[in-house]
Amino acid sequence: MHISYNWLKQFIKLDITPDETSEILTDLGLEVEGITHYESLKGGLKGVVVGHVLSCTKHPNADKLNVTKVDLGAGEPVQIVCGAPNVAAGQKVAVATIGTELFDAEGNAFQIKKGKIRGEESFGMICSAVELGVGTDGDGIMVLDQNLTPGTPAAEVFNIVTDEVFEIGLTPNRSDAMSHWGVARDLRAGLLQNSKEETQHKELITPSVSKFKVERRTLKIDVSVEDYKRAPRYCGVTISGIEVKQSPEWLQNRLKAIGITPKNNIVDVTNYVLHDLGQPMHAFDAAKIKGGKVIVKTVEAGTKFKTLDDIERTLHQDDLMICDENGPMCMAGVFGGTRTAVSENTTSIFLESAYFHPVAIRKAAKRHGLNTDSSFRFERGIDPSITEYALKHAALLIQQVAGGEITSDIVDLYPKRIEDYSVFLNFNNINRILGEEISKETIKKILVSLDIKVHSMSDVGLGITVPAYRADVTREIDVIEEILRVYGFNNITFSSKLNATISNNSRTEDHKVQNTISNLLVSQGFYEIMSNSLTTPDYSNLSESLKSSFQVDILNPLSHDLCVMRQTLLFGGLEAIAYNINRKRTDLKLFEFGKSYHKMLGSFEEHKHFALFATGNGTKATWNSTPKATDFFEFKGYINGILMRLGLSKATTQPTDNDVFSEGIAYYIGKDLIVEFGILKKAILKELDIKQEVCYADFNWENVLKFISEKIKFTEINKFPSVKRDYALLIDEHITFDQIYNIVKQVDKNTIKDVTLFDVYQGDKIEEGKKSYAISILMEDASKTLTDSQVEKIMGKIKYQLENNLNAQLR
């Protein structure tokens, strides 16, 4: 939010610099993220002064040039060569001196330098209105008032306005500070706290509306509110005989300083009051209000309405609309409509000032994807007590800049007053939460400076009333926070002694296990990612395991792409992969810890997951090697490494039924799924425009934590040598390595330590329907050295079991 320093000074007398002001505002919680210098004219005409042309003679070497002598008010007159046809002796002119920067029509700077034109020296430039940026006449130089004194800065002549604009990072709860008045209120509290004099900066200077009066009652617009829940207060008045034209410079400069482009005097006044007092306004062309009646209501779903941006929108049955007899005129608190918009032909208006329910406005704005200055304030909660006051202020400003007269009484429909909040404030709670004792008088002084009324006081605490515009201050703790921010966080003392309790925590706490695995993966070249928990429902169509009926829908979605909670971490990771691939980063290894969300039988569930992704080359190209793509087996190695680090290497392998994989397996402990992984289907990758193979693993993190043991088991290193034997098997192509592994291990569980697959072959030399598996069998005995006869006996049993159970043949 942008706040003008000059504008603030309309509300409060300031004898501090903008930098000092920004420090106070930041300490108060209105963090100033930057200060921008504003000039009503770019460059501010620095270096341009009033000059008096003493003489003007023809250039000896050019017919269209003149050589002038100009008095700049200091020192000797300077010589300037000028090509303007209207330059003459005796004139007062604007002179850009040596070193001055001026700007062309495109905003590009050019510097005035000492030069020699056709042999005659020139020490500056006599400027036209176009060159100065103050007009459109470029046919000749700009002749100024004869009464001006040479040397007077041109900025004073042309009334150049400068300002300092604070960029405030406003938090959503501070709806009271969404205006210059609101910021001035906070600034006053800060100044009073820091001031030694009690009266300094005490009173705010608010705009007077005492001159508001109804001249004639010739244009009455009836108002009917059919939905007081969505529109608790609605005010309006008519103004006739206005002239829609360009706003005066002071009003334009106020709006330009905070980044608003002026449109016309009526619209500019409504924008001004919005940023001045925080009250959104809207002006309707009164002649276009059919039936002479304004109706505040909802309309039927599907009703068409064209907004000021010339887009036809389809209305929802809960959208609050400002209507006449012909239908909607304005989307209440959000956006106006084209049918009753103020134009250059408008001569009378109906001016609206209202308080709309924050939730109703927020939902309407989100439904239609609109975020306006008006909705920004209404949906956070404005001050319901200033609705009529702001209307009078705006009406007087319109009369000031557009003429006209008030032609109706103010309509103010406010059947149920929004009351202030009553809170009891306990002194002990204040001191306990703040960490030090603050005097009761200081507390009372701070509360009064924040417009919080103290209506009772005892030794225990204060009975207070918080104004309704502080929608975020409704509890005792909220008031204590207000006291703290005004008192100053920096003023709270703290002890240099730090007390801590050492606790005996489990090694298997979730965050510790996550850190262990993260460190393991980072050392292997992985990067951690964090994806949005909100996603698009379209992803549920890509897998049968993701059912739309299980989706957790968002009631107020930001967009269609972010309207449901994710059921899997898969697509967030693929979005990150697609983003990187589109930026030429094709070799990726990523991991993420997160939750999935599901609606099951009317209840909602959250499940913890851990996802791994790998795509592209696992190794980089060097002078003596070529890059190698990450394949299924390398990816399986990462999974096995994680399980081994977690002490879950005894997990058994089963086929996965997850249809996102074209090739994949799963690890179980008993009936509990630990992880399923494999190569993703090309159809899924195509949806995200990924053209390279992606490996993906999904750990059920809750089951992982369930089976982790704190006990660390150590095994003595075997003193006796191990024996390795290889078998090349010809088997049916449907047989998996898992089947071979289980059969071999069952032959002698004590002696056979490991079975690995080191080669797979299917080709022309193998008969159709068959494949060749080469396995390696590791055997060892902890008590003795294995003899050849023992090894051969075991290998014979293995051969027998494979032939009988799998119809395998030794090659």
PDB file of C-alpha atoms in Angstrom, residues 636 640 643 648-656 665-677 738 741-742 745-746:
ATOM      1  CA  LYS A 636      16.145 -48.878  -7.077  1.00  0.00           C
ATOM      2  CA  ASN A 640      17.408 -49.651  -1.111  1.00  0.00           C
ATOM      3  CA  LEU A 643      15.598 -48.517   3.485  1.00  0.00           C
ATOM      4  CA  LEU A 648      14.013 -51.566   6.928  1.00  0.00           C
ATOM      5  CA  SER A 649      16.075 -53.699   4.548  1.00  0.00           C
ATOM      6  CA  LYS A 650      13.990 -56.780   5.426  1.00  0.00           C
ATOM      7  CA  ALA A 651      11.029 -55.435   3.461  1.00  0.00           C
ATOM      8  CA  THR A 652       9.700 -57.939   0.922  1.00  0.00           C
ATOM      9  CA  THR A 653       8.994 -57.243  -2.735  1.00  0.00           C
ATOM     10  CA  GLN A 654       5.573 -57.460  -4.337  1.00  0.00           C
ATOM     11  CA  PRO A 655       4.154 -56.234  -7.648  1.00  0.00           C
ATOM     12  CA  THR A 656       2.543 -52.805  -7.456  1.00  0.00           C
ATOM     13  CA  ILE A 665       7.446 -52.756  -7.743  1.00  0.00           C
ATOM     14  CA  ALA A 666       6.505 -52.257  -4.087  1.00  0.00           C
ATOM     15  CA  TYR A 667       8.146 -53.069  -0.753  1.00  0.00           C
ATOM     16  CA  TYR A 668       6.010 -54.334   2.136  1.00  0.00           C
ATOM     17  CA  ILE A 669       6.593 -55.244   5.753  1.00  0.00           C
ATOM     18  CA  GLY A 670       3.872 -57.729   6.481  1.00  0.00           C
ATOM     19  CA  LYS A 671       0.739 -56.209   4.935  1.00  0.00           C
ATOM     20  CA  ASP A 672       1.918 -52.613   5.331  1.00  0.00           C
ATOM     21  CA  LEU A 673       3.115 -50.814   2.223  1.00  0.00           C
ATOM     22  CA  ILE A 674       6.451 -49.069   2.745  1.00  0.00           C
ATOM     23  CA  VAL A 675       7.214 -47.759  -0.747  1.00  0.00           C
ATOM     24  CA  GLU A 676       6.184 -48.257  -4.348  1.00  0.00           C
ATOM     25  CA  PHE A 677       8.406 -47.053  -7.161  1.00  0.00           C
ATOM     26  CA  ASP A 738      11.505 -61.840  -6.830  1.00  0.00           C
ATOM     27  CA  TYR A 741      15.134 -64.732  -4.959  1.00  0.00           C
ATOM     28  CA  ASN A 742      12.580 -66.278  -2.597  1.00  0.00           C
ATOM     29  CA  LYS A 745      16.845 -68.025  -0.077  1.00  0.00           C
ATOM     30  CA  GLN A 746      14.598 -70.849   1.159  1.00  0.00           C
TER      31      GLN A 746
END
